[in-house]
């Protein structure tokens, strides 16, 4: 059978071009730009060709191909590709958003001397994510999963050589702080992944008992669910569900792993856009969606697996509310957007969790729609933030202000992103977010948490817009102008991607009925059906939830407008000091984690003396351990 090269090229080409861009950068900076942009662009072209082949009927979904990779006694693991409705939509989103971010990078990173290293990790990041998306088995997906984590570490700590003063106490230089932030992301996500890997191993064990060999292929796992019966009968299913969800929670920065993402803002803003909009944090969402497509037919047979989706539902709703409150008081522009990402990903987890709990194809589709809309408007917001930081040379919003007339393109495009993030109709974020709220009405606690978060989201979003673009110029900006640094609009190579993303934020919802119909054709006999454009609009606007959402938007918008746009109310006049302190300290979760890390370090220091490195002593430890183990067996 001929290989479907478009599917393979979606991830192979970006990985190969990452090496080419790195070496070419030493000879020609312009050539490295061209090669780097070709990386996601070729992936986008290949993904588009795949879509055309699917729509023409040339490819029947689901479609998979594989190359024998690991073959041995009882082991048969492929290096393969799986094209279905979910992977195809995700391939297109990742490639499109990444291409625009790469184009923006030409202007944003034009003064970066180490551009080869930057392009290597950016291209490798996109290739790793596309490999993860298109993988047809868990082992290959895990490899892409860890490659994505490695890239995020390298890019978050990209400016580790910076000798500027540290923005945070406790660090000698900004470079040391940046390195710490990258390491924090790596340690947190790898800790979460350790449980994830254990869950994958449990699948291998259960399938070995069921089929006589470990099976990791998604389509094979969905054909015979006897492996899940083993997990149920042994009582391991709750532990399996918890371990399996740990990886996605870590990658997507959901509670309790949510504290690494705000520090990820230490990297270049283009990196932040890529992590938040197209890669890394979307990997966790994608796996939850992929697991749902794999086991949805097993849920009526083994309803115990719903614990996985109940956890995703509850944790997602809680994280959405928690991180939204943290964004209300953040001082840094990019950190507001970071808290926003964590919160919006919580909506996606809630939707996918609701899909598993209620077996609803519409709930599943609403989660994927929010992946699309969030990917677009969050890339837009981050790139607008990058344009502002590029011109003002500060990341603090209280050192900005009055930029509306100086940077009109950035202002209007960022306002469009803000309207979409706030869920204001008819922007794309409204349709996906309101549908998520609608599919969670079966659980009033979750639904109320998500509705309240709408108001909080609107408040911190327009607080951000007001502090950056309205009011008078800050003393910091006036001083910059006195020093001869003229404030100006970003250059065209940066504003063109902003305009494209803004247009998508306005009009992409027109495709939502077709996308929903396309996605739910994957589920035969499930609650969900093909929907027309008219019924889609009726469903969105003629509903009590629509009125409630509008009320919550007004509740959030009014104080933000009064305090930060018209500035007729002073923030200090309405601030509750204890609540403000709680939110500024991130509900004290972040200090708690550092406290636990410090106690762990001290404990390790105290027991380090037993690790002498002398072989005789190590053997003695092994013998003593074996004796203790045998004694326990005898006593049992």
XYZ file of C-alpha atoms in Angstrom:
636
model
C 0.000 0.000 0.000
C 1.344 3.446 -0.933
C 2.059 5.696 1.971
C -0.099 8.756 2.512
C 2.832 11.156 2.402
C 0.798 14.216 3.354
C 0.069 12.675 6.761
C 3.718 11.860 7.397
C 5.015 15.186 6.105
C 2.859 17.132 8.575
C 5.388 16.313 11.288
C 8.465 14.896 9.554
C 9.152 18.045 7.483
C 9.079 20.488 10.440
C 11.457 18.261 12.416
C 13.873 17.944 9.483
C 13.740 21.669 8.713
C 14.525 22.508 12.347
C 18.059 21.182 11.802
C 18.378 22.892 8.422
C 17.282 26.258 9.835
C 19.779 25.949 12.684
C 22.799 25.393 10.445
C 21.714 27.776 7.685
C 21.348 30.596 10.240
C 25.124 30.671 10.611
C 25.471 31.604 6.938
C 22.303 33.606 6.230
C 19.765 35.002 8.659
C 17.214 35.616 5.883
C 17.562 32.055 4.579
C 16.950 30.684 8.059
C 13.747 32.786 8.271
C 12.503 31.358 4.980
C 13.292 27.764 5.934
C 11.714 28.183 9.353
C 8.472 29.605 7.977
C 8.319 26.764 5.437
C 8.227 24.358 8.382
C 4.661 25.067 9.617
C 3.570 26.254 6.157
C 4.328 22.873 4.549
C 2.553 21.213 7.469
C -0.444 23.475 6.796
C -0.428 22.632 3.087
C -0.225 18.896 3.808
C -3.044 19.136 6.367
C -5.183 21.023 3.849
C -4.528 18.373 1.199
C -5.604 15.706 3.675
C -8.841 17.584 4.300
C -9.506 17.830 0.560
C -8.932 14.095 0.158
C -11.329 13.378 3.001
C -14.023 15.683 1.616
C -13.655 14.172 -1.866
C -14.033 10.654 -0.488
C -10.530 9.602 -1.475
C -9.748 8.830 2.193
C -12.224 7.042 4.425
C -11.987 7.913 8.112
C -10.532 6.673 10.352
C -7.430 6.018 8.274
C -4.125 4.730 9.607
C -0.770 3.617 8.288
C 2.240 2.298 10.115
C 5.821 1.178 9.829
C 6.993 -1.712 11.979
C 9.172 -0.085 14.571
C 9.637 -2.234 17.691
C 9.092 -5.907 16.945
C 9.849 -8.713 19.342
C 8.316 -11.571 21.263
C 4.808 -10.409 22.041
C 5.647 -6.806 21.141
C 4.644 -5.036 17.945
C 4.811 -1.228 18.035
C 4.407 0.889 14.931
C 5.598 4.288 13.915
C 2.311 5.364 12.404
C -0.229 8.015 11.527
C -3.925 8.155 12.332
C -6.162 10.491 10.373
C -9.645 10.967 11.743
C -11.940 13.916 12.402
C -10.138 14.887 15.608
C -6.555 14.671 14.375
C -7.373 16.430 11.102
C -8.949 19.448 12.808
C -6.066 19.653 15.281
C -3.426 19.398 12.521
C -4.981 22.361 10.733
C -5.218 24.494 13.882
C -1.623 23.856 14.939
C -0.212 24.480 11.460
C -2.222 27.631 10.738
C -1.582 29.350 14.067
C 2.093 28.344 14.057
C 2.621 29.771 10.560
C 1.310 33.192 11.626
C 3.404 33.143 14.799
C 6.508 32.305 12.777
C 5.884 35.230 10.415
C 5.448 37.565 13.399
C 8.743 36.251 14.803
C 10.707 37.773 11.924
C 10.005 41.242 13.282
C 9.883 40.391 16.952
C 13.221 38.522 16.992
C 15.033 40.633 14.391
C 17.693 41.710 16.908
C 18.181 38.228 18.399
C 21.778 37.130 17.777
C 21.102 33.441 18.466
C 18.382 33.118 15.840
C 19.508 29.650 14.747
C 18.837 28.181 18.184
C 15.475 29.944 18.283
C 14.347 28.569 14.937
C 15.589 25.075 15.751
C 13.459 24.800 18.867
C 10.427 26.515 17.312
C 10.390 24.216 14.264
C 11.083 21.165 16.398
C 8.239 22.253 18.691
C 5.735 22.324 15.825
C 6.977 19.006 14.429
C 6.760 17.363 17.855
C 3.211 18.605 18.372
C 2.098 17.420 14.943
C 3.719 14.037 15.607
C 1.784 13.815 18.873
C -1.470 14.727 17.125
C -1.159 12.273 14.252
C 0.232 9.319 16.259
C -1.773 6.126 15.965
C -0.458 4.593 19.180
C 0.288 5.563 22.764
C 4.027 4.911 22.648
C 4.618 7.200 19.677
C 2.322 9.812 21.204
C 4.313 9.633 24.436
C 7.518 10.322 22.510
C 5.957 13.385 20.888
C 4.556 14.315 24.294
C 8.003 14.381 25.881
C 9.557 16.116 22.865
C 7.004 18.903 23.285
C 7.972 19.200 26.949
C 11.661 19.367 26.060
C 11.036 22.140 23.531
C 9.005 24.154 26.020
C 11.852 23.961 28.553
C 14.388 25.154 25.976
C 12.202 28.011 24.752
C 10.938 29.231 28.127
C 14.540 29.515 29.329
C 15.723 30.777 25.917
C 17.250 33.969 27.322
C 19.159 32.184 30.067
C 22.307 34.123 29.167
C 20.778 37.516 29.993
C 22.887 39.490 32.481
C 20.198 42.109 33.176
C 18.967 42.488 36.777
C 16.475 39.817 37.784
C 12.803 40.887 37.743
C 12.201 38.662 40.763
C 14.035 38.581 44.106
C 16.273 35.632 44.881
C 18.017 35.506 41.505
C 21.285 37.142 40.534
C 20.371 37.900 36.920
C 17.409 37.783 34.574
C 19.059 34.846 32.830
C 19.161 32.868 36.058
C 15.478 33.609 36.614
C 14.644 32.545 33.046
C 16.517 29.275 33.513
C 14.594 28.683 36.743
C 11.261 29.238 34.954
C 12.141 26.734 32.243
C 13.225 24.197 34.840
C 10.023 24.747 36.816
C 7.968 23.896 33.732
C 10.077 20.805 33.023
C 10.008 19.473 36.588
C 6.282 20.072 37.067
C 5.213 18.481 33.790
C 7.633 15.563 34.153
C 6.338 14.879 37.648
C 2.817 14.745 36.205
C 4.065 12.584 33.327
C 5.525 9.978 35.671
C 1.974 8.956 36.617
C 0.892 9.216 32.986
C 3.608 6.764 31.937
C 2.516 4.413 34.728
C -1.038 4.500 33.332
C 0.218 3.677 29.837
C 2.159 0.776 31.337
C -1.066 -0.404 32.995
C -2.716 -0.444 29.559
C 0.173 -2.555 28.257
C -0.226 -4.959 31.191
C -4.008 -5.224 30.855
C -3.868 -5.761 27.082
C -1.157 -8.382 27.512
C -3.479 -10.335 29.810
C -6.389 -9.868 27.392
C -4.740 -10.330 23.989
C -1.495 -12.133 24.809
C 0.522 -9.076 23.781
C 0.711 -5.438 24.860
C -1.431 -3.276 22.595
C -1.087 0.516 22.336
C -2.749 1.245 18.985
C -5.803 3.467 19.487
C -8.014 1.719 16.932
C -7.102 -1.725 18.277
C -7.832 -0.585 21.831
C -11.286 0.570 20.703
C -12.177 -2.743 19.006
C -12.051 -4.960 22.101
C -12.542 -3.526 25.586
C -11.740 -6.676 27.534
C -8.534 -4.953 28.701
C -10.667 -2.418 30.504
C -12.572 -5.245 32.128
C -9.304 -6.407 33.701
C -8.700 -2.949 35.169
C -12.247 -2.984 36.550
C -12.082 -6.495 37.991
C -8.743 -5.853 39.700
C -10.001 -2.608 41.230
C -7.282 -0.623 39.456
C -9.550 1.496 37.287
C -9.843 4.500 39.684
C -6.072 4.589 40.114
C -5.604 4.157 36.366
C -7.986 7.044 35.640
C -6.200 9.320 38.114
C -2.765 8.451 36.740
C -3.884 8.793 33.128
C -5.372 12.230 33.736
C -2.230 13.420 35.537
C -0.299 13.836 32.284
C -2.906 16.010 30.545
C -3.394 18.074 33.702
C 0.342 18.735 33.824
C 0.747 19.578 30.148
C -2.319 21.826 30.142
C -1.423 23.499 33.467
C -4.613 22.449 35.216
C -4.920 22.211 38.995
C -2.824 21.085 40.861
C -0.127 21.583 38.186
C -1.252 25.070 37.161
C 1.544 27.106 38.728
C 4.236 26.498 36.109
C 2.519 28.327 33.261
C 2.647 31.922 34.598
C 6.428 31.565 34.941
C 6.612 30.317 31.351
C 6.199 33.979 30.366
C 9.959 34.356 30.862
C 10.495 33.229 27.268
C 10.009 35.359 24.135
C 6.382 36.385 23.590
C 6.261 34.417 20.345
C 7.153 31.331 22.360
C 4.347 32.133 24.793
C 1.936 32.440 21.869
C 3.023 29.069 20.484
C 2.785 27.311 23.860
C -0.622 28.775 24.720
C -2.324 28.765 21.339
C -1.076 25.796 19.325
C 1.217 23.455 21.261
C 2.059 22.225 24.781
C -1.060 23.212 26.749
C -3.299 21.995 23.911
C -1.550 18.613 24.058
C -3.313 17.782 27.311
C -6.698 18.751 25.866
C -5.976 16.709 22.775
C -5.170 13.575 24.759
C -8.406 13.801 26.769
C -10.273 14.128 23.464
C -8.311 11.231 21.950
C -9.015 9.024 24.959
C -12.715 9.824 24.630
C -12.748 8.778 20.954
C -10.999 5.547 21.989
C -13.260 4.461 24.879
C -16.661 6.095 24.292
C -18.273 2.829 23.213
C -16.936 1.130 26.358
C -18.546 3.600 28.766
C -21.988 1.905 28.783
C -20.255 -1.449 29.362
C -17.791 -0.219 31.988
C -19.349 2.936 33.481
C -16.531 2.961 36.042
C -14.353 4.700 33.437
C -16.550 7.766 33.888
C -14.381 8.625 36.892
C -11.767 9.855 34.406
C -14.273 12.222 32.824
C -15.809 13.296 36.141
C -12.325 14.306 37.277
C -11.718 16.213 34.037
C -15.072 17.951 34.412
C -14.627 18.980 38.042
C -10.954 19.927 37.874
C -11.516 21.878 34.662
C -14.336 23.951 36.157
C -12.403 24.619 39.361
C -9.266 25.602 37.453
C -11.257 27.925 35.185
C -12.531 29.832 38.216
C -9.263 29.703 40.183
C -7.020 31.058 37.436
C -9.527 33.684 36.337
C -9.439 35.197 39.833
C -5.640 35.246 39.724
C -5.739 37.159 36.443
C -7.803 39.936 38.060
C -4.801 41.368 39.919
C -1.791 40.413 37.777
C 0.560 43.292 36.996
C 2.403 41.779 34.034
C 0.643 41.861 30.667
C 1.737 38.382 29.640
C 0.834 36.894 33.018
C -2.746 38.122 32.652
C -2.864 36.155 29.410
C -1.196 33.173 31.081
C -3.844 33.013 33.811
C -6.425 33.437 31.075
C -5.042 30.430 29.194
C -5.194 28.215 32.271
C -8.775 29.328 32.834
C -9.892 28.807 29.228
C -8.261 25.380 29.089
C -10.375 24.606 32.155
C -13.465 25.215 30.001
C -12.147 22.732 27.430
C -11.499 20.079 30.091
C -15.001 20.650 31.459
C -16.513 20.147 27.989
C -14.568 16.971 27.268
C -15.346 15.697 30.747
C -19.036 16.356 30.143
C -18.778 14.421 26.870
C -17.575 11.335 28.728
C -20.053 11.659 31.580
C -23.131 12.240 29.408
C -21.941 10.506 26.216
C -22.672 13.615 24.198
C -21.135 14.210 20.787
C -22.151 17.874 21.033
C -20.226 18.244 24.307
C -17.173 16.725 22.639
C -17.544 19.063 19.664
C -17.935 22.114 21.923
C -14.580 21.318 23.540
C -12.900 21.059 20.131
C -14.575 24.302 18.986
C -13.068 26.064 22.000
C -9.664 24.617 21.138
C -10.067 26.275 17.735
C -11.396 29.622 18.937
C -8.963 29.811 21.863
C -6.056 28.923 19.615
C -6.922 31.847 17.345
C -7.786 34.587 19.838
C -5.060 33.632 22.300
C -2.408 33.709 19.568
C -3.800 37.122 18.606
C -3.679 38.431 22.176
C -0.165 37.185 22.812
C 1.180 38.583 19.553
C -0.495 41.927 20.304
C 1.167 41.825 23.715
C 4.442 41.053 21.958
C 3.997 44.106 19.728
C 3.368 46.285 22.798
C 6.366 44.881 24.683
C 8.518 45.251 21.586
C 7.774 48.983 21.441
C 7.550 49.908 25.141
C 10.347 47.662 26.467
C 8.360 46.864 29.604
C 6.118 43.987 30.614
C 4.266 45.842 33.379
C 0.848 47.265 32.521
C 1.113 50.100 35.047
C 4.102 51.343 33.043
C 2.009 51.562 29.850
C -1.169 53.510 29.115
C -2.269 55.855 26.360
C -1.154 53.576 23.511
C -4.494 53.509 21.701
C -3.648 56.265 19.224
C 0.057 55.400 19.022
C -0.527 51.751 18.072
C -3.985 51.760 16.413
C -3.635 48.443 14.555
C -2.421 46.677 17.671
C -5.198 48.288 19.706
C -8.064 47.312 17.414
C -6.822 43.785 16.806
C -6.202 43.240 20.518
C -9.674 44.600 21.260
C -11.123 41.993 18.871
C -9.173 39.295 20.708
C -10.475 40.648 24.022
C -14.076 40.581 22.794
C -13.650 36.972 21.709
C -11.973 35.953 24.971
C -14.796 37.575 26.946
C -17.363 35.592 24.992
C -19.127 38.641 23.582
C -21.307 37.802 20.542
C -20.809 37.425 17.665
C -17.091 36.764 18.160
C -15.829 33.177 18.002
C -15.243 32.745 21.732
C -18.904 33.381 22.472
C -20.208 30.396 20.502
C -17.742 27.840 21.852
C -17.801 29.070 25.458
C -21.582 29.311 25.697
C -21.970 25.846 24.210
C -19.630 24.494 26.888
C -21.741 26.094 29.606
C -24.854 24.620 27.986
C -23.502 21.045 27.928
C -22.551 21.240 31.627
C -26.026 22.192 32.877
C -26.526 18.611 34.088
C -24.251 19.524 37.040
C -25.223 22.848 38.578
C -21.996 23.274 40.562
C -19.852 23.069 37.431
C -22.263 25.182 35.404
C -22.411 27.968 38.032
C -18.608 28.008 38.344
C -18.241 28.447 34.582
C -20.935 31.141 34.443
C -19.311 33.160 37.245
C -15.986 32.822 35.455
C -17.530 34.631 32.465
C -17.866 37.797 34.558
C -14.367 37.472 35.997
C -12.912 36.879 32.528
C -14.588 40.003 31.160
C -13.288 42.055 34.083
C -9.611 41.090 33.820
C -9.693 41.266 30.014
C -10.917 44.865 29.877
C -8.767 45.771 32.861
C -5.863 44.739 30.640
C -7.163 46.730 27.657
C -7.727 49.800 29.821
C -4.331 49.726 31.526
C -2.432 49.270 28.256
C -4.302 51.503 25.805
C -6.395 54.032 27.733
C -5.621 56.876 30.104
C -2.463 58.934 29.975
C 1.019 57.749 29.184
C 2.847 56.474 32.229
C 5.891 58.247 33.623
C 7.928 55.356 32.291
C 6.748 55.962 28.700
C 7.256 59.729 29.017
C 10.809 59.067 30.155
C 11.385 56.808 27.140
C 10.282 59.608 24.832
C 12.539 62.078 26.631
C 15.425 59.704 25.952
C 14.617 59.855 22.229
C 12.869 56.483 21.940
C 9.819 57.139 19.810
C 6.722 55.049 20.446
C 5.256 53.716 17.204
C 3.126 51.028 15.628
C 4.737 47.637 15.045
C 6.182 46.961 11.610
C 4.037 45.293 8.876
C 5.585 41.824 9.263
C 4.152 41.884 12.791
C 0.827 43.619 12.158
C -0.221 41.470 9.170
C -0.498 38.277 11.297
C -2.487 40.319 13.829
C -4.974 41.400 11.165
C -5.367 37.828 9.871
C -5.936 36.435 13.363
C -8.390 39.233 14.159
C -10.347 38.442 10.983
C -10.433 34.765 11.956
C -11.667 35.689 15.453
C -14.562 37.535 13.843
C -15.527 35.078 11.091
C -14.323 31.562 11.979
C -17.586 30.827 13.817
C -19.313 30.752 10.436
C -17.634 27.367 9.933
C -18.681 26.000 13.328
C -21.872 24.183 12.207
C -19.903 22.310 9.550
C -17.088 21.546 12.002
C -19.576 20.196 14.559
C -21.229 17.995 11.943
C -17.812 16.787 10.766
C -16.648 15.957 14.301
C -19.715 14.071 15.473
C -19.848 11.813 12.415
C -17.149 9.934 14.345
C -19.783 8.739 16.821
C -22.483 6.504 15.415
C -25.570 6.240 17.583
C -24.382 8.796 20.142
C -26.423 11.798 21.232
C -25.532 14.396 18.629
C -26.462 15.034 15.033
C -25.680 17.105 12.015
C -26.801 20.704 12.516
C -27.754 23.437 10.082
C -26.494 26.988 10.265
C -29.947 28.276 11.233
C -30.351 25.791 14.079
C -26.828 26.625 15.240
C -27.717 30.320 15.547
C -31.041 29.541 17.183
C -29.327 27.288 19.663
C -26.805 30.011 20.484
C -29.094 33.023 20.860
C -32.543 31.708 21.832
C -31.732 30.305 25.244
C -31.967 31.393 28.896
C -28.219 30.793 29.118
C -27.645 33.456 26.472
C -29.334 36.058 28.663
C -27.410 34.866 31.710
C -24.113 35.096 29.810
C -24.873 38.652 28.687
C -25.711 39.637 32.271
C -22.429 38.162 33.523
C -20.506 39.996 30.782
C -22.088 43.286 31.868
C -21.290 42.544 35.516
C -17.638 42.064 34.611
C -17.413 44.864 32.045
C -18.944 47.688 34.073
C -16.338 47.909 36.876
C -13.475 47.373 34.405
C -14.834 50.182 32.248
C -15.253 52.567 35.171
C -11.928 51.818 36.853
C -9.515 51.237 33.973
C -11.021 52.807 30.824
C -12.840 55.975 31.882
C -10.890 55.932 35.185
C -13.717 57.598 37.100
C -13.166 55.199 39.997
C -9.775 54.660 41.614
C -8.743 50.997 42.040
C -7.663 51.574 45.639
C -11.157 52.836 46.535
C -12.760 49.478 45.742
C -9.925 47.104 46.623
C -10.454 44.678 49.483
C -6.915 44.329 50.842
C -7.147 40.775 52.189
C -8.812 39.466 49.041
C -6.311 41.352 46.890
C -3.443 39.805 48.850
C -4.940 36.331 48.454
C -5.220 36.716 44.694
C -1.813 38.375 44.247
C -0.279 35.421 46.081
C -2.179 33.066 43.767
C -4.296 31.665 46.568
C -0.954 30.772 48.203
C -0.640 27.635 46.068
C 2.599 28.815 44.486
C 4.279 29.632 47.858
C 3.069 26.273 49.167
C 4.751 24.396 46.313
C 8.013 26.249 46.879
C 7.765 25.468 50.596
C 7.283 21.756 49.827
C 10.192 21.834 47.367
C 12.453 23.414 49.943
C 11.487 20.833 52.574
C 12.160 18.056 50.058
C 15.582 19.541 49.302
C 16.460 19.694 52.999
C 15.325 16.113 53.506
C 17.486 15.016 50.570
C 20.456 16.859 52.077
C 20.032 14.987 55.367
C 19.960 11.527 53.797
C 22.613 12.225 51.180
C 25.325 10.816 53.474
C 24.033 7.276 52.935
C 24.969 7.550 49.241
C 28.727 7.102 49.594
C 29.437 5.860 46.089
C 31.422 2.945 47.567
C 30.368 -0.315 45.909
C 30.760 -2.485 49.035
C 28.394 -0.271 51.000
C 25.884 -0.223 48.155
C 25.938 -4.037 48.000
C 25.381 -4.120 51.768
C 22.303 -1.932 51.313
C 20.989 -4.319 48.650
C 21.505 -7.360 50.856
C 19.854 -5.668 53.834
C 16.896 -4.669 51.663
C 16.546 -8.217 50.329
C 16.563 -9.620 53.872
C 13.859 -7.169 54.980
C 11.773 -8.032 51.924
C 12.058 -11.790 52.601
C 11.090 -11.278 56.238
C 7.972 -9.370 55.161
C 7.030 -12.212 52.792
C 7.508 -14.789 55.568
C 5.384 -12.778 57.998
C 2.645 -12.365 55.445
